[in-house]
Amino acid sequence: MKQTILQTIERYSVIGIYRHEKPDPDALGSQGGMAALIQHNCPEKTVCTVGEDEPSLSFLAEMQGEEETLTASDSFLAVICDTANTDRIDGQRWKDADHVVKIDHHPEVEIYGQDSWVNTNASSTSEMIIDLFLSAREEKGWDMTTEAARLLYAGIVGDTGRFQFSNTTPQTLELAAEALRFSFDPTELFTRFYESDEKLVRLKGEVLQQFELSPEGVGVARLTKEMLERYDISINESSALVNSFSETKGLKAWVFFVEQDENYRVRLRSKGPAIHHIAAAHDGGGHPMASGAKAVDEQEVQAVIQELKEACRNYEA
Ligand SMILES: [Mn+2]
């Protein structure tokens, strides 16, 4: 599939690179890294990156070029990074592309694109882009650039939590090492990723005081609208707290219920049993150890907690 994708890229002179909405470092890193690699190694091509800019990650990457240039051309290629299903793609014009390439490491939710490369063993889509780059280097003499290396390394760091999550494999480290040869500052990336606003640190204090830990090893935290308002924190910003008590001894899986106008946003994490099937049963999905869902009312909140307890009871480490 890597060869097929490289051949596809070669055939198009106008390429739009997409990723999922509400981008994380891997979405921006794989998107921007792919764009930088193509632009450097195929300078005659027009490449643009599409999606809403994410202010909290603007130090990492901002979108380059206009999506209109894609539809203004006779034909173009859309490369979609880190996005399991088409509903989550940030942008619309990819639908007009002559050819769509999917590159992703999430469990397959929706099969799309003429070329689809899904590797659930990869820590991140950024890791896959470095893997793709190695093939391109071998077969077509591609070079890495410092900017691509910085973005792709950042994506791996984001999705592996600085190489500490269980998705970190020997391959992850080997491919990250390819990026680390370049002269960007990884310490600066670590600092920018893991610094928090004071208001978040204060709310974290309240979460640490209030979360509940069940005998089964299920941690439950609630963020009410009142709490978010009191600390002036948006629902999206509150996602930074999801691992705030993950180091608690005896904890196997945990959940944050974030009160919204109509329902609860549910953030599920685990260091024991897989929990993505629980997310899928509650209007969500994601990875075995990190998923998101929705709960319509307190009854569904309780159902999620019970299902997590069940998963932890059945889990043998
Ligand atoms: Mn990812």
PDB file of C-alpha atoms and ligand atoms in Angstrom:
ATOM      1  CA  MET A   1       0.000   0.000   0.000  1.00  0.00           C
ATOM      2  CA  LYS A   2       2.886   2.397   0.696  1.00  0.00           C
ATOM      3  CA  GLN A   3       4.092   1.986  -2.905  1.00  0.00           C
ATOM      4  CA  THR A   4       0.575   2.528  -4.218  1.00  0.00           C
ATOM      5  CA  ILE A   5       0.196   5.725  -2.205  1.00  0.00           C
ATOM      6  CA  LEU A   6       3.565   7.046  -3.393  1.00  0.00           C
ATOM      7  CA  GLN A   7       2.568   6.327  -7.002  1.00  0.00           C
ATOM      8  CA  THR A   8      -0.740   8.093  -6.467  1.00  0.00           C
ATOM      9  CA  ILE A   9       1.014  11.142  -5.026  1.00  0.00           C
ATOM     10  CA  GLU A  10       3.320  11.172  -8.042  1.00  0.00           C
ATOM     11  CA  ARG A  11       0.365  11.319 -10.448  1.00  0.00           C
ATOM     12  CA  TYR A  12      -1.238  14.494  -9.069  1.00  0.00           C
ATOM     13  CA  SER A  13       0.116  18.019  -9.292  1.00  0.00           C
ATOM     14  CA  VAL A  14      -2.445  19.497  -6.885  1.00  0.00           C
ATOM     15  CA  ILE A  15      -2.818  17.856  -3.488  1.00  0.00           C
ATOM     16  CA  GLY A  16      -4.948  18.740  -0.476  1.00  0.00           C
ATOM     17  CA  ILE A  17      -3.986  17.224   2.864  1.00  0.00           C
ATOM     18  CA  TYR A  18      -6.816  16.829   5.356  1.00  0.00           C
ATOM     19  CA  ARG A  19      -7.208  15.594   8.945  1.00  0.00           C
ATOM     20  CA  HIS A  20      -9.900  15.319  11.572  1.00  0.00           C
ATOM     21  CA  GLU A  21     -11.727  18.247  13.147  1.00  0.00           C
ATOM     22  CA  LYS A  22     -10.591  19.474  16.576  1.00  0.00           C
ATOM     23  CA  PRO A  23      -7.059  18.417  15.670  1.00  0.00           C
ATOM     24  CA  ASP A  24      -4.624  16.956  18.169  1.00  0.00           C
ATOM     25  CA  PRO A  25      -0.839  16.972  17.686  1.00  0.00           C
ATOM     26  CA  ASP A  26      -0.946  13.762  15.641  1.00  0.00           C
ATOM     27  CA  ALA A  27      -3.596  15.132  13.288  1.00  0.00           C
ATOM     28  CA  LEU A  28      -1.623  18.342  12.750  1.00  0.00           C
ATOM     29  CA  GLY A  29       1.734  16.562  12.758  1.00  0.00           C
ATOM     30  CA  SER A  30       0.809  13.921  10.191  1.00  0.00           C
ATOM     31  CA  GLN A  31      -0.981  16.458   8.011  1.00  0.00           C
ATOM     32  CA  GLY A  32       1.763  19.088   8.156  1.00  0.00           C
ATOM     33  CA  GLY A  33       4.552  16.508   7.985  1.00  0.00           C
ATOM     34  CA  MET A  34       3.055  14.894   4.890  1.00  0.00           C
ATOM     35  CA  ALA A  35       2.612  18.317   3.265  1.00  0.00           C
ATOM     36  CA  ALA A  36       6.190  19.390   4.081  1.00  0.00           C
ATOM     37  CA  LEU A  37       7.614  16.147   2.696  1.00  0.00           C
ATOM     38  CA  ILE A  38       5.712  16.383  -0.579  1.00  0.00           C
ATOM     39  CA  GLN A  39       6.452  20.076  -0.969  1.00  0.00           C
ATOM     40  CA  HIS A  40      10.170  19.586  -0.396  1.00  0.00           C
ATOM     41  CA  ASN A  41      10.613  16.499  -2.536  1.00  0.00           C
ATOM     42  CA  CYS A  42       8.183  17.446  -5.311  1.00  0.00           C
ATOM     43  CA  PRO A  43       8.505  21.251  -5.423  1.00  0.00           C
ATOM     44  CA  GLU A  44       6.524  21.481  -8.681  1.00  0.00           C
ATOM     45  CA  LYS A  45       3.374  20.297  -6.923  1.00  0.00           C
ATOM     46  CA  THR A  46       0.828  22.587  -5.266  1.00  0.00           C
ATOM     47  CA  VAL A  47       0.093  21.348  -1.764  1.00  0.00           C
ATOM     48  CA  CYS A  48      -2.330  22.816   0.718  1.00  0.00           C
ATOM     49  CA  THR A  49      -3.363  21.785   4.206  1.00  0.00           C
ATOM     50  CA  VAL A  50      -7.040  22.111   5.084  1.00  0.00           C
ATOM     51  CA  GLY A  51      -8.990  22.571   8.308  1.00  0.00           C
ATOM     52  CA  GLU A  52      -9.783  25.045  11.041  1.00  0.00           C
ATOM     53  CA  ASP A  53      -6.697  26.356  12.778  1.00  0.00           C
ATOM     54  CA  GLU A  54      -6.381  25.177  16.371  1.00  0.00           C
ATOM     55  CA  PRO A  55      -5.238  28.172  18.466  1.00  0.00           C
ATOM     56  CA  SER A  56      -3.823  26.058  21.305  1.00  0.00           C
ATOM     57  CA  LEU A  57      -1.533  24.264  18.839  1.00  0.00           C
ATOM     58  CA  SER A  58      -0.662  27.165  16.547  1.00  0.00           C
ATOM     59  CA  PHE A  59       2.982  26.844  17.648  1.00  0.00           C
ATOM     60  CA  LEU A  60       2.919  23.461  15.950  1.00  0.00           C
ATOM     61  CA  ALA A  61       1.255  24.166  12.614  1.00  0.00           C
ATOM     62  CA  GLU A  62      -1.138  26.492  10.874  1.00  0.00           C
ATOM     63  CA  MET A  63      -2.957  25.647   7.684  1.00  0.00           C
ATOM     64  CA  GLN A  64      -1.137  26.472   4.445  1.00  0.00           C
ATOM     65  CA  GLY A  65      -2.824  27.526   1.197  1.00  0.00           C
ATOM     66  CA  GLU A  66      -6.493  27.844   0.272  1.00  0.00           C
ATOM     67  CA  GLU A  67      -8.862  24.927  -0.169  1.00  0.00           C
ATOM     68  CA  GLU A  68     -10.289  26.812  -3.183  1.00  0.00           C
ATOM     69  CA  THR A  69      -7.087  26.168  -5.136  1.00  0.00           C
ATOM     70  CA  LEU A  70      -8.006  22.479  -5.084  1.00  0.00           C
ATOM     71  CA  THR A  71     -11.404  22.844  -6.725  1.00  0.00           C
ATOM     72  CA  ALA A  72     -10.062  25.491  -9.113  1.00  0.00           C
ATOM     73  CA  SER A  73      -7.724  22.922 -10.628  1.00  0.00           C
ATOM     74  CA  ASP A  74      -8.686  20.299 -13.244  1.00  0.00           C
ATOM     75  CA  SER A  75      -8.049  17.443 -10.884  1.00  0.00           C
ATOM     76  CA  PHE A  76      -6.658  16.979  -7.427  1.00  0.00           C
ATOM     77  CA  LEU A  77      -5.753  14.398  -4.858  1.00  0.00           C
ATOM     78  CA  ALA A  78      -6.999  14.436  -1.269  1.00  0.00           C
ATOM     79  CA  VAL A  79      -4.858  12.732   1.367  1.00  0.00           C
ATOM     80  CA  ILE A  80      -6.752  12.262   4.632  1.00  0.00           C
ATOM     81  CA  CYS A  81      -4.669  11.694   7.750  1.00  0.00           C
ATOM     82  CA  ASP A  82      -5.633  10.327  11.179  1.00  0.00           C
ATOM     83  CA  THR A  83      -9.396  10.234  10.502  1.00  0.00           C
ATOM     84  CA  ALA A  84     -11.350   6.992  10.908  1.00  0.00           C
ATOM     85  CA  ASN A  85     -14.608   8.166   9.385  1.00  0.00           C
ATOM     86  CA  THR A  86     -15.532  10.765   6.788  1.00  0.00           C
ATOM     87  CA  ASP A  87     -17.886  12.625   9.163  1.00  0.00           C
ATOM     88  CA  ARG A  88     -14.868  13.739  11.165  1.00  0.00           C
ATOM     89  CA  ILE A  89     -12.893  15.151   8.233  1.00  0.00           C
ATOM     90  CA  ASP A  90     -12.336  18.888   8.705  1.00  0.00           C
ATOM     91  CA  GLY A  91     -13.294  20.460   5.362  1.00  0.00           C
ATOM     92  CA  GLN A  92     -15.684  19.598   2.550  1.00  0.00           C
ATOM     93  CA  ARG A  93     -13.956  19.815  -0.807  1.00  0.00           C
ATOM     94  CA  TRP A  94     -12.158  16.498  -0.425  1.00  0.00           C
ATOM     95  CA  LYS A  95     -15.448  15.102  -1.711  1.00  0.00           C
ATOM     96  CA  ASP A  96     -14.642  16.672  -5.101  1.00  0.00           C
ATOM     97  CA  ALA A  97     -11.214  15.043  -5.286  1.00  0.00           C
ATOM     98  CA  ASP A  98     -10.452  12.727  -8.195  1.00  0.00           C
ATOM     99  CA  HIS A  99      -8.722  10.366  -5.830  1.00  0.00           C
ATOM    100  CA  VAL A 100      -8.794   9.982  -2.054  1.00  0.00           C
ATOM    101  CA  VAL A 101      -6.058   8.398   0.081  1.00  0.00           C
ATOM    102  CA  LYS A 102      -6.751   7.411   3.688  1.00  0.00           C
ATOM    103  CA  ILE A 103      -3.805   7.054   6.088  1.00  0.00           C
ATOM    104  CA  ASP A 104      -4.836   6.185   9.635  1.00  0.00           C
ATOM    105  CA  HIS A 105      -4.038   4.163  12.733  1.00  0.00           C
ATOM    106  CA  HIS A 106      -7.505   4.086  14.332  1.00  0.00           C
ATOM    107  CA  PRO A 107      -9.560   0.889  14.206  1.00  0.00           C
ATOM    108  CA  GLU A 108     -11.447   0.967  10.909  1.00  0.00           C
ATOM    109  CA  VAL A 109     -14.780   2.722  11.403  1.00  0.00           C
ATOM    110  CA  GLU A 110     -15.571   3.475   7.773  1.00  0.00           C
ATOM    111  CA  ILE A 111     -13.770   2.270   4.700  1.00  0.00           C
ATOM    112  CA  TYR A 112     -13.205   5.188   2.351  1.00  0.00           C
ATOM    113  CA  GLY A 113     -10.782   6.303  -0.319  1.00  0.00           C
ATOM    114  CA  GLN A 114      -9.396   4.558  -3.401  1.00  0.00           C
ATOM    115  CA  ASP A 115      -6.176   3.899  -1.464  1.00  0.00           C
ATOM    116  CA  SER A 116      -6.671   3.052   2.179  1.00  0.00           C
ATOM    117  CA  TRP A 117      -3.753   2.344   4.498  1.00  0.00           C
ATOM    118  CA  VAL A 118      -4.862   1.570   8.039  1.00  0.00           C
ATOM    119  CA  ASN A 119      -2.262   0.309  10.494  1.00  0.00           C
ATOM    120  CA  THR A 120      -3.690  -0.133  13.981  1.00  0.00           C
ATOM    121  CA  ASN A 121      -0.272  -1.273  15.222  1.00  0.00           C
ATOM    122  CA  ALA A 122       1.141   2.187  14.587  1.00  0.00           C
ATOM    123  CA  SER A 123       1.190   4.513  17.588  1.00  0.00           C
ATOM    124  CA  SER A 124       0.136   7.419  15.451  1.00  0.00           C
ATOM    125  CA  THR A 125      -0.477   8.512  11.904  1.00  0.00           C
ATOM    126  CA  SER A 126       2.729  10.548  12.189  1.00  0.00           C
ATOM    127  CA  GLU A 127       4.635   7.298  12.752  1.00  0.00           C
ATOM    128  CA  MET A 128       3.038   5.930   9.570  1.00  0.00           C
ATOM    129  CA  ILE A 129       4.104   9.010   7.604  1.00  0.00           C
ATOM    130  CA  ILE A 130       7.725   8.439   8.645  1.00  0.00           C
ATOM    131  CA  ASP A 131       7.320   4.815   7.589  1.00  0.00           C
ATOM    132  CA  LEU A 132       5.987   6.034   4.228  1.00  0.00           C
ATOM    133  CA  PHE A 133       8.889   8.471   3.999  1.00  0.00           C
ATOM    134  CA  LEU A 134      11.419   5.639   4.468  1.00  0.00           C
ATOM    135  CA  SER A 135       9.907   3.859   1.458  1.00  0.00           C
ATOM    136  CA  ALA A 136      10.019   7.087  -0.533  1.00  0.00           C
ATOM    137  CA  ARG A 137      13.639   7.649   0.471  1.00  0.00           C
ATOM    138  CA  GLU A 138      14.593   4.168  -0.606  1.00  0.00           C
ATOM    139  CA  GLU A 139      12.682   4.151  -3.872  1.00  0.00           C
ATOM    140  CA  LYS A 140      12.581   7.757  -4.939  1.00  0.00           C
ATOM    141  CA  GLY A 141      15.411   9.424  -3.041  1.00  0.00           C
ATOM    142  CA  TRP A 142      13.183  11.600  -0.865  1.00  0.00           C
ATOM    143  CA  ASP A 143      14.775  13.712   1.888  1.00  0.00           C
ATOM    144  CA  MET A 144      13.339  14.567   5.291  1.00  0.00           C
ATOM    145  CA  THR A 145      13.242  18.226   6.291  1.00  0.00           C
ATOM    146  CA  THR A 146      13.683  19.696   9.757  1.00  0.00           C
ATOM    147  CA  GLU A 147      10.129  21.045   9.686  1.00  0.00           C
ATOM    148  CA  ALA A 148       8.648  17.693   8.663  1.00  0.00           C
ATOM    149  CA  ALA A 149      10.747  15.957  11.320  1.00  0.00           C
ATOM    150  CA  ARG A 150       9.535  18.371  14.018  1.00  0.00           C
ATOM    151  CA  LEU A 151       5.882  17.911  13.065  1.00  0.00           C
ATOM    152  CA  LEU A 152       6.046  14.124  12.795  1.00  0.00           C
ATOM    153  CA  TYR A 153       7.973  13.764  16.034  1.00  0.00           C
ATOM    154  CA  ALA A 154       5.405  16.014  17.719  1.00  0.00           C
ATOM    155  CA  GLY A 155       2.593  13.793  16.440  1.00  0.00           C
ATOM    156  CA  ILE A 156       4.210  10.675  17.856  1.00  0.00           C
ATOM    157  CA  VAL A 157       4.910  12.412  21.173  1.00  0.00           C
ATOM    158  CA  GLY A 158       1.270  13.492  21.357  1.00  0.00           C
ATOM    159  CA  ASP A 159      -0.310  10.110  20.675  1.00  0.00           C
ATOM    160  CA  THR A 160       2.156   8.151  22.843  1.00  0.00           C
ATOM    161  CA  GLY A 161       2.174  10.628  25.752  1.00  0.00           C
ATOM    162  CA  ARG A 162       5.928  11.102  25.394  1.00  0.00           C
ATOM    163  CA  PHE A 163       6.486   7.412  24.599  1.00  0.00           C
ATOM    164  CA  GLN A 164       4.821   6.131  27.761  1.00  0.00           C
ATOM    165  CA  PHE A 165       1.529   4.676  26.458  1.00  0.00           C
ATOM    166  CA  SER A 166       1.241   1.003  25.529  1.00  0.00           C
ATOM    167  CA  ASN A 167       1.054   1.906  21.820  1.00  0.00           C
ATOM    168  CA  THR A 168       4.810   2.666  21.907  1.00  0.00           C
ATOM    169  CA  THR A 169       6.555  -0.165  20.035  1.00  0.00           C
ATOM    170  CA  PRO A 170      10.154  -0.759  18.926  1.00  0.00           C
ATOM    171  CA  GLN A 171       8.978   0.449  15.511  1.00  0.00           C
ATOM    172  CA  THR A 172       7.650   3.662  17.086  1.00  0.00           C
ATOM    173  CA  LEU A 173      11.041   4.418  18.589  1.00  0.00           C
ATOM    174  CA  GLU A 174      12.918   3.514  15.408  1.00  0.00           C
ATOM    175  CA  LEU A 175      10.723   5.775  13.321  1.00  0.00           C
ATOM    176  CA  ALA A 176      10.824   8.573  15.903  1.00  0.00           C
ATOM    177  CA  ALA A 177      14.616   8.279  15.831  1.00  0.00           C
ATOM    178  CA  GLU A 178      14.543   9.064  12.101  1.00  0.00           C
ATOM    179  CA  ALA A 179      12.903  12.370  12.964  1.00  0.00           C
ATOM    180  CA  LEU A 180      15.091  13.086  15.984  1.00  0.00           C
ATOM    181  CA  ARG A 181      18.205  13.211  13.775  1.00  0.00           C
ATOM    182  CA  PHE A 182      17.078  16.694  12.735  1.00  0.00           C
ATOM    183  CA  SER A 183      17.869  19.853  14.587  1.00  0.00           C
ATOM    184  CA  PHE A 184      14.539  20.883  16.044  1.00  0.00           C
ATOM    185  CA  ASP A 185      14.160  21.275  19.795  1.00  0.00           C
ATOM    186  CA  PRO A 186      12.233  18.329  21.297  1.00  0.00           C
ATOM    187  CA  THR A 187      12.435  19.829  24.794  1.00  0.00           C
ATOM    188  CA  GLU A 188      10.544  22.867  23.594  1.00  0.00           C
ATOM    189  CA  LEU A 189       7.833  20.590  22.184  1.00  0.00           C
ATOM    190  CA  PHE A 190       7.544  18.757  25.504  1.00  0.00           C
ATOM    191  CA  THR A 191       7.298  22.041  27.391  1.00  0.00           C
ATOM    192  CA  ARG A 192       4.642  23.487  25.090  1.00  0.00           C
ATOM    193  CA  PHE A 193       2.556  20.307  25.088  1.00  0.00           C
ATOM    194  CA  TYR A 194       2.525  19.787  28.821  1.00  0.00           C
ATOM    195  CA  GLU A 195       2.287  23.266  30.246  1.00  0.00           C
ATOM    196  CA  SER A 196      -1.136  24.236  31.608  1.00  0.00           C
ATOM    197  CA  ASP A 197      -2.937  27.469  32.276  1.00  0.00           C
ATOM    198  CA  GLU A 198      -3.248  28.266  35.949  1.00  0.00           C
ATOM    199  CA  LYS A 199      -7.063  27.912  35.790  1.00  0.00           C
ATOM    200  CA  LEU A 200      -6.679  24.321  34.572  1.00  0.00           C
ATOM    201  CA  VAL A 201      -4.230  23.515  37.351  1.00  0.00           C
ATOM    202  CA  ARG A 202      -6.741  24.899  39.900  1.00  0.00           C
ATOM    203  CA  LEU A 203      -9.629  22.845  38.448  1.00  0.00           C
ATOM    204  CA  LYS A 204      -7.368  19.804  38.440  1.00  0.00           C
ATOM    205  CA  GLY A 205      -6.987  20.322  42.194  1.00  0.00           C
ATOM    206  CA  GLU A 206     -10.755  20.046  42.583  1.00  0.00           C
ATOM    207  CA  VAL A 207     -10.939  16.958  40.339  1.00  0.00           C
ATOM    208  CA  LEU A 208      -8.193  15.264  42.376  1.00  0.00           C
ATOM    209  CA  GLN A 209     -10.140  15.947  45.562  1.00  0.00           C
ATOM    210  CA  GLN A 210     -13.480  14.742  44.233  1.00  0.00           C
ATOM    211  CA  PHE A 211     -12.995  11.806  41.903  1.00  0.00           C
ATOM    212  CA  GLU A 212     -14.289   8.470  43.167  1.00  0.00           C
ATOM    213  CA  LEU A 213     -12.456   5.169  43.018  1.00  0.00           C
ATOM    214  CA  SER A 214     -14.532   1.989  43.158  1.00  0.00           C
ATOM    215  CA  PRO A 215     -13.328  -1.334  44.577  1.00  0.00           C
ATOM    216  CA  GLU A 216     -13.200  -2.659  40.970  1.00  0.00           C
ATOM    217  CA  GLY A 217     -10.656   0.027  40.089  1.00  0.00           C
ATOM    218  CA  VAL A 218     -12.986   2.369  38.215  1.00  0.00           C
ATOM    219  CA  GLY A 219     -12.312   6.073  38.635  1.00  0.00           C
ATOM    220  CA  VAL A 220     -15.216   8.448  38.079  1.00  0.00           C
ATOM    221  CA  ALA A 221     -14.874  12.207  37.754  1.00  0.00           C
ATOM    222  CA  ARG A 222     -17.569  14.708  36.957  1.00  0.00           C
ATOM    223  CA  LEU A 223     -17.199  18.161  35.518  1.00  0.00           C
ATOM    224  CA  THR A 224     -20.396  20.148  35.946  1.00  0.00           C
ATOM    225  CA  LYS A 225     -21.291  23.223  33.956  1.00  0.00           C
ATOM    226  CA  GLU A 226     -21.002  25.175  37.204  1.00  0.00           C
ATOM    227  CA  MET A 227     -17.410  24.003  37.705  1.00  0.00           C
ATOM    228  CA  LEU A 228     -16.429  24.828  34.125  1.00  0.00           C
ATOM    229  CA  GLU A 229     -17.985  28.266  34.445  1.00  0.00           C
ATOM    230  CA  ARG A 230     -16.379  28.939  37.802  1.00  0.00           C
ATOM    231  CA  TYR A 231     -12.918  28.225  36.370  1.00  0.00           C
ATOM    232  CA  ASP A 232     -13.713  29.720  32.945  1.00  0.00           C
ATOM    233  CA  ILE A 233     -12.798  26.509  31.154  1.00  0.00           C
ATOM    234  CA  SER A 234     -14.387  25.236  27.933  1.00  0.00           C
ATOM    235  CA  ILE A 235     -15.433  21.644  27.424  1.00  0.00           C
ATOM    236  CA  ASN A 236     -12.594  21.196  24.955  1.00  0.00           C
ATOM    237  CA  GLU A 237     -10.041  22.684  27.338  1.00  0.00           C
ATOM    238  CA  SER A 238     -11.209  20.319  30.055  1.00  0.00           C
ATOM    239  CA  SER A 239      -9.972  17.347  28.017  1.00  0.00           C
ATOM    240  CA  ALA A 240      -6.490  18.235  29.292  1.00  0.00           C
ATOM    241  CA  LEU A 241      -7.523  16.851  32.690  1.00  0.00           C
ATOM    242  CA  VAL A 242      -8.434  13.386  31.506  1.00  0.00           C
ATOM    243  CA  ASN A 243      -5.255  11.761  32.793  1.00  0.00           C
ATOM    244  CA  SER A 244      -5.018  13.862  35.944  1.00  0.00           C
ATOM    245  CA  PHE A 245      -5.407  10.932  38.353  1.00  0.00           C
ATOM    246  CA  SER A 246      -4.224   8.130  36.071  1.00  0.00           C
ATOM    247  CA  GLU A 247      -1.311   7.299  38.368  1.00  0.00           C
ATOM    248  CA  THR A 248      -3.626   6.312  41.241  1.00  0.00           C
ATOM    249  CA  LYS A 249      -2.717   2.885  42.587  1.00  0.00           C
ATOM    250  CA  GLY A 250      -5.479   0.344  41.989  1.00  0.00           C
ATOM    251  CA  LEU A 251      -7.024   2.351  39.159  1.00  0.00           C
ATOM    252  CA  LYS A 252      -7.761   0.260  36.055  1.00  0.00           C
ATOM    253  CA  ALA A 253     -10.162   2.352  33.994  1.00  0.00           C
ATOM    254  CA  TRP A 254     -11.681   5.757  34.434  1.00  0.00           C
ATOM    255  CA  VAL A 255     -14.246   8.103  33.029  1.00  0.00           C
ATOM    256  CA  PHE A 256     -14.949  11.817  32.950  1.00  0.00           C
ATOM    257  CA  PHE A 257     -18.544  12.947  32.568  1.00  0.00           C
ATOM    258  CA  VAL A 258     -18.616  16.483  31.301  1.00  0.00           C
ATOM    259  CA  GLU A 259     -21.979  18.164  31.594  1.00  0.00           C
ATOM    260  CA  GLN A 260     -23.131  19.862  28.377  1.00  0.00           C
ATOM    261  CA  ASP A 261     -26.406  21.630  27.539  1.00  0.00           C
ATOM    262  CA  GLU A 262     -28.205  18.537  26.287  1.00  0.00           C
ATOM    263  CA  ASN A 263     -26.176  15.609  27.535  1.00  0.00           C
ATOM    264  CA  TYR A 264     -22.845  14.493  28.945  1.00  0.00           C
ATOM    265  CA  ARG A 265     -19.634  14.173  27.051  1.00  0.00           C
ATOM    266  CA  VAL A 266     -18.002  10.926  28.194  1.00  0.00           C
ATOM    267  CA  ARG A 267     -14.231  10.506  28.143  1.00  0.00           C
ATOM    268  CA  LEU A 268     -13.108   6.953  28.797  1.00  0.00           C
ATOM    269  CA  ARG A 269      -9.567   5.837  29.545  1.00  0.00           C
ATOM    270  CA  SER A 270      -8.026   2.559  30.642  1.00  0.00           C
ATOM    271  CA  LYS A 271      -4.771   1.002  31.671  1.00  0.00           C
ATOM    272  CA  GLY A 272      -6.442  -2.404  32.013  1.00  0.00           C
ATOM    273  CA  PRO A 273      -9.442  -3.689  30.073  1.00  0.00           C
ATOM    274  CA  ALA A 274     -10.344  -2.474  26.586  1.00  0.00           C
ATOM    275  CA  ILE A 275     -13.136   0.076  26.844  1.00  0.00           C
ATOM    276  CA  HIS A 276     -13.878   1.066  23.235  1.00  0.00           C
ATOM    277  CA  HIS A 277     -16.826  -1.354  23.043  1.00  0.00           C
ATOM    278  CA  ILE A 278     -18.407   0.552  25.943  1.00  0.00           C
ATOM    279  CA  ALA A 279     -17.898   3.810  24.049  1.00  0.00           C
ATOM    280  CA  ALA A 280     -19.386   2.262  20.911  1.00  0.00           C
ATOM    281  CA  ALA A 281     -22.504   1.233  22.860  1.00  0.00           C
ATOM    282  CA  HIS A 282     -22.970   4.857  23.931  1.00  0.00           C
ATOM    283  CA  ASP A 283     -22.834   6.776  20.672  1.00  0.00           C
ATOM    284  CA  GLY A 284     -19.044   6.955  20.532  1.00  0.00           C
ATOM    285  CA  GLY A 285     -15.873   5.115  19.722  1.00  0.00           C
ATOM    286  CA  GLY A 286     -12.109   5.322  19.669  1.00  0.00           C
ATOM    287  CA  HIS A 287      -9.148   3.258  20.765  1.00  0.00           C
ATOM    288  CA  PRO A 288      -9.146   0.253  23.130  1.00  0.00           C
ATOM    289  CA  MET A 289      -7.528   2.342  25.892  1.00  0.00           C
ATOM    290  CA  ALA A 290      -8.917   5.794  25.037  1.00  0.00           C
ATOM    291  CA  SER A 291     -12.418   6.445  23.772  1.00  0.00           C
ATOM    292  CA  GLY A 292     -15.157   9.029  23.788  1.00  0.00           C
ATOM    293  CA  ALA A 293     -18.931   8.711  24.010  1.00  0.00           C
ATOM    294  CA  LYS A 294     -22.115  10.510  25.006  1.00  0.00           C
ATOM    295  CA  ALA A 295     -24.622   9.935  27.794  1.00  0.00           C
ATOM    296  CA  VAL A 296     -28.071  11.464  27.421  1.00  0.00           C
ATOM    297  CA  ASP A 297     -28.997  11.467  31.104  1.00  0.00           C
ATOM    298  CA  GLU A 298     -28.009  10.343  34.610  1.00  0.00           C
ATOM    299  CA  GLN A 299     -29.356   6.877  33.891  1.00  0.00           C
ATOM    300  CA  GLU A 300     -26.950   6.439  30.996  1.00  0.00           C
ATOM    301  CA  VAL A 301     -24.131   7.866  33.156  1.00  0.00           C
ATOM    302  CA  GLN A 302     -24.803   5.106  35.681  1.00  0.00           C
ATOM    303  CA  ALA A 303     -24.957   2.509  32.901  1.00  0.00           C
ATOM    304  CA  VAL A 304     -21.499   3.524  31.659  1.00  0.00           C
ATOM    305  CA  ILE A 305     -20.103   3.264  35.201  1.00  0.00           C
ATOM    306  CA  GLN A 306     -21.622  -0.206  35.642  1.00  0.00           C
ATOM    307  CA  GLU A 307     -20.206  -1.381  32.304  1.00  0.00           C
ATOM    308  CA  LEU A 308     -16.768  -0.117  33.268  1.00  0.00           C
ATOM    309  CA  LYS A 309     -16.977  -1.954  36.598  1.00  0.00           C
ATOM    310  CA  GLU A 310     -17.993  -5.092  34.746  1.00  0.00           C
ATOM    311  CA  ALA A 311     -15.037  -4.740  32.364  1.00  0.00           C
ATOM    312  CA  CYS A 312     -12.644  -4.258  35.297  1.00  0.00           C
ATOM    313  CA  ARG A 313     -14.068  -7.240  37.201  1.00  0.00           C
ATOM    314  CA  ASN A 314     -13.577  -9.442  34.132  1.00  0.00           C
ATOM    315  CA  TYR A 315     -10.090  -8.141  33.470  1.00  0.00           C
ATOM    316  CA  GLU A 316      -7.102 -10.280  34.367  1.00  0.00           C
ATOM    317  CA  ALA A 317      -3.850  -8.380  34.225  1.00  0.00           C
TER     318      ALA A 317
HETATM  319 MN    MN B   1      -3.664   9.811  15.942  1.00  0.00          MN
END
